[in-house]
mmCIF file of C-alpha atoms and ligand atoms in Angstrom:
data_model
loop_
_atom_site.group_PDB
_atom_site.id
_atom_site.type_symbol
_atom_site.label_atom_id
_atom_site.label_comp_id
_atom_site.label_asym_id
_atom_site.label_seq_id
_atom_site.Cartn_x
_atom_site.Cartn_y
_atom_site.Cartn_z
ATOM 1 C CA UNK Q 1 17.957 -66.278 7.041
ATOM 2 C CA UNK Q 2 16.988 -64.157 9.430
ATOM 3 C CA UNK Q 3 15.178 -60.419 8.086
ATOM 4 C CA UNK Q 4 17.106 -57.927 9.185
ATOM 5 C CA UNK Q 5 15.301 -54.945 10.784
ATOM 6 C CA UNK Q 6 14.755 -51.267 9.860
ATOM 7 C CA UNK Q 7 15.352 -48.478 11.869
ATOM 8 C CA UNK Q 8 13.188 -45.615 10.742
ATOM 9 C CA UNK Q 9 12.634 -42.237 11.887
ATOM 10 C CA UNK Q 10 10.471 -39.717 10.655
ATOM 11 C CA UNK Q 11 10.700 -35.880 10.605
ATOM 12 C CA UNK Q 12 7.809 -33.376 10.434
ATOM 13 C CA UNK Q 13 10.645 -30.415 10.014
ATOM 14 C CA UNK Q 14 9.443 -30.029 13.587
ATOM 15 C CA UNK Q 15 12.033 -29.546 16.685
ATOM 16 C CA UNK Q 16 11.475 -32.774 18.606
ATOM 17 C CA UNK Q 17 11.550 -34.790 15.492
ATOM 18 C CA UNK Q 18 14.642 -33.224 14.323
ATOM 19 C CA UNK Q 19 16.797 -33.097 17.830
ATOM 20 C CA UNK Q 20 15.586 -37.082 17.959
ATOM 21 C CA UNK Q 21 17.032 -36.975 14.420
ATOM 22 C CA UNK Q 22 20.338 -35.565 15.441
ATOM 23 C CA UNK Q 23 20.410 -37.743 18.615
ATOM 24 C CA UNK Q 24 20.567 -40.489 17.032
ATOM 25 C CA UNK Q 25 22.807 -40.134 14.128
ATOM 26 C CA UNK Q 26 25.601 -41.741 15.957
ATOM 27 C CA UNK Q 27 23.751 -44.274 18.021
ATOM 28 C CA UNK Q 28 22.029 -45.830 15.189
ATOM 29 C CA UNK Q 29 24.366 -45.720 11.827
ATOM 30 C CA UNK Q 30 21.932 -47.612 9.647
ATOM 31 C CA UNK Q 31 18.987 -45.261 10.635
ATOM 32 C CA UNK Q 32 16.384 -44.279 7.904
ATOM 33 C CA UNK Q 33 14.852 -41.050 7.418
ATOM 34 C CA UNK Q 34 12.034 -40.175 5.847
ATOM 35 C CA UNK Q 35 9.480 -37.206 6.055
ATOM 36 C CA UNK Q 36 6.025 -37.544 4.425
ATOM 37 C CA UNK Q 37 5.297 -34.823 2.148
ATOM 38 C CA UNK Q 38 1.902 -33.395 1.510
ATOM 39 C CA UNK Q 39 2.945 -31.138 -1.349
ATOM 40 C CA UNK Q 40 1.573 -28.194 0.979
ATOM 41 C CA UNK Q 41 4.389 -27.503 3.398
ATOM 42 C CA UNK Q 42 5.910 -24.077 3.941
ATOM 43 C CA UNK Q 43 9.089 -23.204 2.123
ATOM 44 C CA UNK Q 44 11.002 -23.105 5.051
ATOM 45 C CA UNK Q 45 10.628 -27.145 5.975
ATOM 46 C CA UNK Q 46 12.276 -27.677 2.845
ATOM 47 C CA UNK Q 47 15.108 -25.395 3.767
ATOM 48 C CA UNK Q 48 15.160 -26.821 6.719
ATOM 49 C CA UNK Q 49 15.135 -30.299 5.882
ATOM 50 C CA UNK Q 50 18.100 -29.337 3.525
ATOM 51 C CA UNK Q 51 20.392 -28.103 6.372
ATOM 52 C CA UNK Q 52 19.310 -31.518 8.483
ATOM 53 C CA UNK Q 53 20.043 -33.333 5.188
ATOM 54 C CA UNK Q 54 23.627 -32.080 5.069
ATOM 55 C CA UNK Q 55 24.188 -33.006 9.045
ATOM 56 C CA UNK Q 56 22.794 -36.391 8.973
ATOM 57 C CA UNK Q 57 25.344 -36.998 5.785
ATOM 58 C CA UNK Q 58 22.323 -38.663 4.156
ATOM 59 C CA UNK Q 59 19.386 -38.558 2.360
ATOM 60 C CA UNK Q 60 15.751 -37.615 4.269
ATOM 61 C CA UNK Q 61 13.684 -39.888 1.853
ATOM 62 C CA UNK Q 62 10.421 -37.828 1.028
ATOM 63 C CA UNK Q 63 7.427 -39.897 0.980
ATOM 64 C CA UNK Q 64 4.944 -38.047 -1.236
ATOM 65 C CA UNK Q 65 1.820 -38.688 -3.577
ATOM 66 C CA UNK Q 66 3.496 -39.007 -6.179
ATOM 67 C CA UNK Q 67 4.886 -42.361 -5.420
ATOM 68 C CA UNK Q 68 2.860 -45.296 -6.881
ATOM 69 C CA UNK Q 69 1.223 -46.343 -3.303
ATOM 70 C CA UNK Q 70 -0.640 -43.587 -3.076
ATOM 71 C CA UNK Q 71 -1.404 -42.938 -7.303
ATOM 72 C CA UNK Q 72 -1.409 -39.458 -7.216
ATOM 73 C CA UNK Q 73 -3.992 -39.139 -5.167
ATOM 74 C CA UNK Q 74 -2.704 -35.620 -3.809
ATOM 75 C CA UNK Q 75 -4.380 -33.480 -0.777
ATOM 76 C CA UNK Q 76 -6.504 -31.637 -3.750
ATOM 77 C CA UNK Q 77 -8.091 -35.214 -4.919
ATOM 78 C CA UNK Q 78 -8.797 -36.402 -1.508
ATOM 79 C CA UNK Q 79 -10.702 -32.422 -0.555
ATOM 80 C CA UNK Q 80 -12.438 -32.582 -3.919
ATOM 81 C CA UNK Q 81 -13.555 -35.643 -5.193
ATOM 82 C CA UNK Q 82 -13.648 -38.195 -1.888
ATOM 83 C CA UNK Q 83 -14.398 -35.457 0.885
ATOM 84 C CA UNK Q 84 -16.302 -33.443 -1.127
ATOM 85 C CA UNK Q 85 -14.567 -30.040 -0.101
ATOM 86 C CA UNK Q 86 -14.500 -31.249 3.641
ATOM 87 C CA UNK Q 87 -11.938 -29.294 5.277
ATOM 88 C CA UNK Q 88 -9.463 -31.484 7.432
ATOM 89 C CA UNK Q 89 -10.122 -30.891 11.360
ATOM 90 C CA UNK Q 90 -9.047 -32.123 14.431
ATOM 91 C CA UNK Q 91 -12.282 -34.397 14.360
ATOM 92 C CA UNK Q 92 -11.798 -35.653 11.111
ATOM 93 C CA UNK Q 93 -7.930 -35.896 10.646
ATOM 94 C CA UNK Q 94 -8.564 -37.333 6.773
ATOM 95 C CA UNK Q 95 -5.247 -35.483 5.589
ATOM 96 C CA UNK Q 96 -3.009 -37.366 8.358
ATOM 97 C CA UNK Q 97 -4.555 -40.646 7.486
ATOM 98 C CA UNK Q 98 -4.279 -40.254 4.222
ATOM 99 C CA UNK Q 99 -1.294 -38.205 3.007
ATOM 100 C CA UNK Q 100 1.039 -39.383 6.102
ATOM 101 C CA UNK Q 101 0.316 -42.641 7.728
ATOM 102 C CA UNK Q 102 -0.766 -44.690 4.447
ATOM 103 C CA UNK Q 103 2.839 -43.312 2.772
ATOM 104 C CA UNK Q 104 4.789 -43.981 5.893
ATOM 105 C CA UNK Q 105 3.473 -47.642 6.228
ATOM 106 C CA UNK Q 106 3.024 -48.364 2.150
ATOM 107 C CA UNK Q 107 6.886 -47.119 2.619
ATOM 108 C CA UNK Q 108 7.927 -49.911 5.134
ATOM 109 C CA UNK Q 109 5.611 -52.727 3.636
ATOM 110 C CA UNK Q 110 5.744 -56.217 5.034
ATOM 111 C CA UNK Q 111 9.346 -54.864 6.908
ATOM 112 C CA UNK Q 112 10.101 -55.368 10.694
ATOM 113 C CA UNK Q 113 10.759 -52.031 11.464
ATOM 114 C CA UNK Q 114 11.610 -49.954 14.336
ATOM 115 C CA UNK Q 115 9.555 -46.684 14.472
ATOM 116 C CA UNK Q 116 11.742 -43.962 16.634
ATOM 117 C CA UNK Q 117 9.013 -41.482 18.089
ATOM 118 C CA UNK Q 118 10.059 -38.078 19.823
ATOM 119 C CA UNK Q 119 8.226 -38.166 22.494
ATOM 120 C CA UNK Q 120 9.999 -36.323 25.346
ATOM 121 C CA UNK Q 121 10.716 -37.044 29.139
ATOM 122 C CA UNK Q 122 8.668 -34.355 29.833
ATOM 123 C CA UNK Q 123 5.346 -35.437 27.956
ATOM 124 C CA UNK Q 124 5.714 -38.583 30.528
ATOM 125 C CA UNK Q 125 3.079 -37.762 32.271
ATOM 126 C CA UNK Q 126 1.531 -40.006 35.265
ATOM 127 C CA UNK Q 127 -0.917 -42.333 33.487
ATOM 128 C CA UNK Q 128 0.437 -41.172 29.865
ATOM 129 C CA UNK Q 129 0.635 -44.082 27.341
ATOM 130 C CA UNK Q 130 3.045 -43.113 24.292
ATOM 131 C CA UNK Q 131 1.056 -42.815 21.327
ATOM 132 C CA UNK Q 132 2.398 -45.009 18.245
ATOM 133 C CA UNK Q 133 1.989 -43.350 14.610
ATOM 134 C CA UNK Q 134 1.145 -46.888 12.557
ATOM 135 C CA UNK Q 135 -0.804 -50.005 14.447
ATOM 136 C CA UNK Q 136 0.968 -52.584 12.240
ATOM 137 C CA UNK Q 137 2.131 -55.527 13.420
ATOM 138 C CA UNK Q 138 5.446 -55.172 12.206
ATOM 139 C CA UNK Q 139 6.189 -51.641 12.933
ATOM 140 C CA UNK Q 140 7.484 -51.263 16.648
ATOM 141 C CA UNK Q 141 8.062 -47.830 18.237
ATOM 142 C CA UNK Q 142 11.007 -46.952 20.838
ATOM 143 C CA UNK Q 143 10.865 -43.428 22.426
ATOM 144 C CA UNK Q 144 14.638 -43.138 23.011
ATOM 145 C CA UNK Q 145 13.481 -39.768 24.341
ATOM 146 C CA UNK Q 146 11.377 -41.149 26.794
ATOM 147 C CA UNK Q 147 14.179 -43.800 27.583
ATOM 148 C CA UNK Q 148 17.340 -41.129 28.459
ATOM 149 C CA UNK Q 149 15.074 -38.601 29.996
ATOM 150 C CA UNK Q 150 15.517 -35.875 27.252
ATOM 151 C CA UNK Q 151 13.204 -33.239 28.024
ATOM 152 C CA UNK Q 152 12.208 -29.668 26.005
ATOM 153 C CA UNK Q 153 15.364 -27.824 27.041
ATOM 154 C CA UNK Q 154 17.672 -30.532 26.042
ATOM 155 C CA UNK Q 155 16.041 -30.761 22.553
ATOM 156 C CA UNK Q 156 16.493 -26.764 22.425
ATOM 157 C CA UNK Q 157 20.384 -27.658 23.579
ATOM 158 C CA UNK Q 158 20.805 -30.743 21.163
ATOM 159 C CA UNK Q 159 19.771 -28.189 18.418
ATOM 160 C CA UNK Q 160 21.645 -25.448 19.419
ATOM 161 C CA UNK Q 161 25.037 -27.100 20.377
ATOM 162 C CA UNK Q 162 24.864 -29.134 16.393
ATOM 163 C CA UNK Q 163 24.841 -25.654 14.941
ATOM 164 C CA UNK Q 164 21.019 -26.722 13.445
ATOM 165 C CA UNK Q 165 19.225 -24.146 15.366
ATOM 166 C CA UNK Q 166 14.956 -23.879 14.976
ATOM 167 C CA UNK Q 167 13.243 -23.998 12.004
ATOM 168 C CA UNK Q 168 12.702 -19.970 10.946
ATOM 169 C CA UNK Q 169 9.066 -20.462 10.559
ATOM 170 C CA UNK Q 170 9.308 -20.592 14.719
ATOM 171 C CA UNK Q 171 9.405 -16.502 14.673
ATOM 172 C CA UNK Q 172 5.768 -16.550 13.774
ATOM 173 C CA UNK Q 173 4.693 -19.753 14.489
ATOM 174 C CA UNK Q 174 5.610 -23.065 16.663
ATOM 175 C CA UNK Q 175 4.429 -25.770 14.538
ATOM 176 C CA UNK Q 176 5.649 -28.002 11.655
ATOM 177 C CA UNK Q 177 3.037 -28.973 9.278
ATOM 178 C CA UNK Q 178 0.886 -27.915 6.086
ATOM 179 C CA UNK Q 179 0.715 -24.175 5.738
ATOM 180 C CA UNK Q 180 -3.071 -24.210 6.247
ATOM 181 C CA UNK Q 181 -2.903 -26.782 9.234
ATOM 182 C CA UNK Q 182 -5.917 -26.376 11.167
ATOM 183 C CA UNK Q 183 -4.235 -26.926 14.263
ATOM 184 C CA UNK Q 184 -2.699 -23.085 13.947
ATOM 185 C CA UNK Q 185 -3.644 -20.876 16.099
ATOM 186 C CA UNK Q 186 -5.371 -17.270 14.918
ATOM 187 C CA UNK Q 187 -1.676 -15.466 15.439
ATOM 188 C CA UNK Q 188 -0.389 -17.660 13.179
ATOM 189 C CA UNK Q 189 -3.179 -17.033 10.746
ATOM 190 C CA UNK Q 190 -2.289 -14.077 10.923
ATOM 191 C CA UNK Q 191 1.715 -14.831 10.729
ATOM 192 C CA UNK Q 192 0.974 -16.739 7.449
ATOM 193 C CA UNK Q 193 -0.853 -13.841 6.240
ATOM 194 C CA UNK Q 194 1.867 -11.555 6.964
ATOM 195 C CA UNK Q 195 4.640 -13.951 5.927
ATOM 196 C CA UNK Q 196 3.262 -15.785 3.204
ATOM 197 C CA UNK Q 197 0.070 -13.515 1.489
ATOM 198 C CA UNK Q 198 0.441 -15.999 -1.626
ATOM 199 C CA UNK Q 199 0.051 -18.866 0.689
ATOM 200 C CA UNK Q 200 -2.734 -17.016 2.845
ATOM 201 C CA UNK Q 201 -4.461 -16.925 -0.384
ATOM 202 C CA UNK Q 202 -4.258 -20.224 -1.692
ATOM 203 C CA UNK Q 203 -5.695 -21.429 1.681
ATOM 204 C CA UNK Q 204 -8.597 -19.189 1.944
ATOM 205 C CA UNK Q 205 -9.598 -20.388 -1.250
ATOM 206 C CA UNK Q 206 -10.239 -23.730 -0.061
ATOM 207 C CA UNK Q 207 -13.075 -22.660 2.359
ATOM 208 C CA UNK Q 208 -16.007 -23.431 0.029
ATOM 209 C CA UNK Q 209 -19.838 -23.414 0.435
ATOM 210 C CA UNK Q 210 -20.837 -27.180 2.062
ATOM 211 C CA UNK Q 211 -22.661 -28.319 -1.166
ATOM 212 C CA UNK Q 212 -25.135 -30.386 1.694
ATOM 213 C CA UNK Q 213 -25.883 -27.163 3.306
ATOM 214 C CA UNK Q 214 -29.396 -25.266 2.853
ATOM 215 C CA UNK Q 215 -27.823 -22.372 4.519
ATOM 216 C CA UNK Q 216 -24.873 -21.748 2.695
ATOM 217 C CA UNK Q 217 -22.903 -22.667 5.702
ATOM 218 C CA UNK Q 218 -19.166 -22.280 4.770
ATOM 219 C CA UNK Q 219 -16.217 -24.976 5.169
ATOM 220 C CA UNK Q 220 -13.802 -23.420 7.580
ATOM 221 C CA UNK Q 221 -10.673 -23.987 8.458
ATOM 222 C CA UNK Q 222 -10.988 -22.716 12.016
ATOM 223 C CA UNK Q 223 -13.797 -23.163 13.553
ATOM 224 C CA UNK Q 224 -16.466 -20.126 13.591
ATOM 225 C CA UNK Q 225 -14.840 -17.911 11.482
ATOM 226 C CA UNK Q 226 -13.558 -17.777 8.079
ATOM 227 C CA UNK Q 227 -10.238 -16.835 7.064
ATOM 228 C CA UNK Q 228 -12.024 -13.908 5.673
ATOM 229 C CA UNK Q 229 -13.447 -12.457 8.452
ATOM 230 C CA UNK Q 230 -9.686 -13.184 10.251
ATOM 231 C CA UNK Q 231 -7.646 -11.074 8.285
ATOM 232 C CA UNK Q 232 -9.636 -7.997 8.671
ATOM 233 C CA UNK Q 233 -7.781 -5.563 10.059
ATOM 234 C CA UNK Q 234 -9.305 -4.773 13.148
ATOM 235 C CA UNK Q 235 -9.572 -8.620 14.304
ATOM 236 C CA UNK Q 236 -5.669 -8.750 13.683
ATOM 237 C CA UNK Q 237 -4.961 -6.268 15.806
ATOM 238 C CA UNK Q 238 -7.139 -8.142 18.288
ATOM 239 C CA UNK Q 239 -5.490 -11.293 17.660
ATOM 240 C CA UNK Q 240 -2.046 -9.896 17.849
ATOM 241 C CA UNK Q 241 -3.000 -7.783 21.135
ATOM 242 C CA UNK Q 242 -3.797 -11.028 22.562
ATOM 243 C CA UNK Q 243 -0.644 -12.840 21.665
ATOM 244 C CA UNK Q 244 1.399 -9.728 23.046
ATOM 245 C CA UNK Q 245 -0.294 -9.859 26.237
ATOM 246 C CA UNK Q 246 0.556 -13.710 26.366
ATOM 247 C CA UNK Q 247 4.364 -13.117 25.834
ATOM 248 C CA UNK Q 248 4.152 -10.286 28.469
ATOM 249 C CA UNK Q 249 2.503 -12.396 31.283
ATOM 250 C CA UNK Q 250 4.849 -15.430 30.741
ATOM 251 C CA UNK Q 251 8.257 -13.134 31.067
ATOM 252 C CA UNK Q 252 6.184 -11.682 33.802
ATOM 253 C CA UNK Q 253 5.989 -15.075 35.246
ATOM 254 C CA UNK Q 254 9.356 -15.745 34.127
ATOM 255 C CA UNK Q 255 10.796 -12.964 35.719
ATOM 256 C CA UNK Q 256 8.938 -13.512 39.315
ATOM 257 C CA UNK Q 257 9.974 -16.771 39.152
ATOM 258 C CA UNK Q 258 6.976 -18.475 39.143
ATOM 259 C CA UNK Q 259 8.272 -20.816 36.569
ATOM 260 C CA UNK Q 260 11.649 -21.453 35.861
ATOM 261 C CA UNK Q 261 12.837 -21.091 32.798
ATOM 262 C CA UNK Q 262 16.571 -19.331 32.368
ATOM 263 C CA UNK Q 263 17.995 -17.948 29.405
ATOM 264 C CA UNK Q 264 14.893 -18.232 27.341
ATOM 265 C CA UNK Q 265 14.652 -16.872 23.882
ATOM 266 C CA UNK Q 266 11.852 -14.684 22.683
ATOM 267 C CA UNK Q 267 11.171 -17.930 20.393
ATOM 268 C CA UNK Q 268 10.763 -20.503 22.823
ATOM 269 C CA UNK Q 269 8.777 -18.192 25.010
ATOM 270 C CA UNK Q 270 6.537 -17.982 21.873
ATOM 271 C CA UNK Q 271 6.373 -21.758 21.719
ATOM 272 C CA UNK Q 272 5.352 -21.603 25.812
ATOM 273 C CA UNK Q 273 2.855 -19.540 25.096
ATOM 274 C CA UNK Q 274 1.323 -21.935 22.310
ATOM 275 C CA UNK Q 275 1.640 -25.124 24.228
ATOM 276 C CA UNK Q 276 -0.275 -23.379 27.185
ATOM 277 C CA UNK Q 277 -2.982 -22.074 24.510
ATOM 278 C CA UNK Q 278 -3.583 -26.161 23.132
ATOM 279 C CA UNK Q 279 -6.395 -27.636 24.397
ATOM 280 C CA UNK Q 280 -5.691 -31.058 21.978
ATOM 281 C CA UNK Q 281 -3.046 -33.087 21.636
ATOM 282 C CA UNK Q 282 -1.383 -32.033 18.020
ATOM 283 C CA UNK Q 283 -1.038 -34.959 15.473
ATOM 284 C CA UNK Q 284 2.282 -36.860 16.319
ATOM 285 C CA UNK Q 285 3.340 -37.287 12.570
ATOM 286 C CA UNK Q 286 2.622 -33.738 11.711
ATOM 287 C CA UNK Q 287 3.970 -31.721 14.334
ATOM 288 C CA UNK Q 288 6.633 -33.306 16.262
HETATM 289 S S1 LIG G 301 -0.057 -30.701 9.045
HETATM 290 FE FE1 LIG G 301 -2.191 -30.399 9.585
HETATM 291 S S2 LIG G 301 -3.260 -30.212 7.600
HETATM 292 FE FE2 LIG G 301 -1.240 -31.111 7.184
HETATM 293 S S3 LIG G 301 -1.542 -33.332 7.182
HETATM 294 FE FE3 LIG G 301 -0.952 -32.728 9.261
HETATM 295 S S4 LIG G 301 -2.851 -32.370 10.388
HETATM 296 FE FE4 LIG G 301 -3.321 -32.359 8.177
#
């Protein structure tokens, strides 16, 4: 007999992830969701995932250590004992390797599966190939995104119009992921700081003395300054100056219509703003 083949889709409690989510609840009934968790995601992914939960009318199957493929090897074992307090960075992505991909694919096993990615219309660029999240044989991706031409606005639409809205962590910042992802930017440091002081905490503590260093030199998670030094008052007010001035010049720009953009909301102009600030592509798994 024939295997039959999975349909899986993955959310990062991102908005691309979750419009593709919502997209395709009705063209693809026997769909699969899943979203890997790290054990080190804000609160409100898990509130969000709860409200996707109760649209898709099933279960979003979280994919943690805790399950036997990964024996309990959590994001602390991997820092302390293999990476030897090692900070995740965009160089050395050890966290998506190990506390996404190996669950996702350890999830789907020897499976034909297809993988639906949300990459948008709009990320097509001219010589752009579509990234793929696991290089297993077995695991094929489809971009239906890609495929019907669904760009950023329509994902904002697709999530307005289904009454699911943007994840509330968009106010302060624009990206799914662990609450001390070093792919933030300094405002939203400084949003986590001001949002989430417990969690601001917790995440400063990881930035250790490198035990190889003569100097003392200090794991970061950004690089060239320590969470320390960031959430000193007079370098917020820096930080947030900046980000104020951003937001200004894009309505500016908006409003000359330089770029148009109708009807935006002081959220997705926050997310403009971002995008324009990224000089590297985010992880796919992460932050979609
Ligand atoms: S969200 Fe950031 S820190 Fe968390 S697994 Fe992904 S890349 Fe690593």
């Amino acid at each position: 007999m024939e295997q039959k083949i999975r349909h899986v889709l993955g959310l990062s409690g991102g908005k691309d992830s979750s419009a593709l989510a919502v997209y395709m609840r009705d063209r693809v009934p026997d769909m699969e969701y899943f979203f890997s968790d790290t054990g080190k995601e804000l609160p409100e992914t898990y509130e969000y995932l709860d409200k996707l939960e109760v649209f898709l009318g099933k279960p979003i199957v979280r994919l943690n250590m805790h399950d036997d493929h990964n024996e309990d090897r959590d994001f602390d074992h991997y820092w302390e004992y293999i990476y030897e307090g090692l900070l995740p960075s965009s160089q050395v992505r050890w966290c998506t390797i190990n506390l996404k991909i190996r669950p996702f694919e350890a999830y789907i096993g020897e499976d034909k599966a297809y993988h639906y990615i949300a990459i948008r219309a709009d990320e097509d660029r001219v010589g752009y190939k579509p990234p793929k999240i696991s290089s297993l044989p077995n695991i094929q991706p489809k971009y239906p995104f890609k495929e019907d031409g669904i760009t950023k606005a329509d994902v904002y639409r697709i999530l307005e119009e289904n009454g699911i809205g943007l994840p509330s962590y968009y106010e302060w910042r624009t990206r799914s992921g662990c609450y001390f992802c070093f792919f933030q930017r300094k405002s939203e440091w400084v949003g986590l700081l001001e949002k989430h002081p417990d969690l601001f905490e917790l995440a400063k503590a990881y930035e250790k003395p490198n035990p190889h260093s003569k100097t003392g030199e200090l794991f970061t998670w950004c690089q060239g300054e320590s969470l320390e030094e960031l959430s000193k008052p007079e370098r917020i007010a820096e930080i947030k100056t900046n980000t104020e001035k951003a937001i200004e010049d894009k309505k500016k720009a908006i409003a000359d219509k330089k770029i148009t953009k109708p009807n935006q909301t002081l959220m997705q102009i926050l997310t403009e703003v971002h995008d324009d600030e990224d000089d590297e592509e985010p992880c796919l798994i992460c932050h979609k």
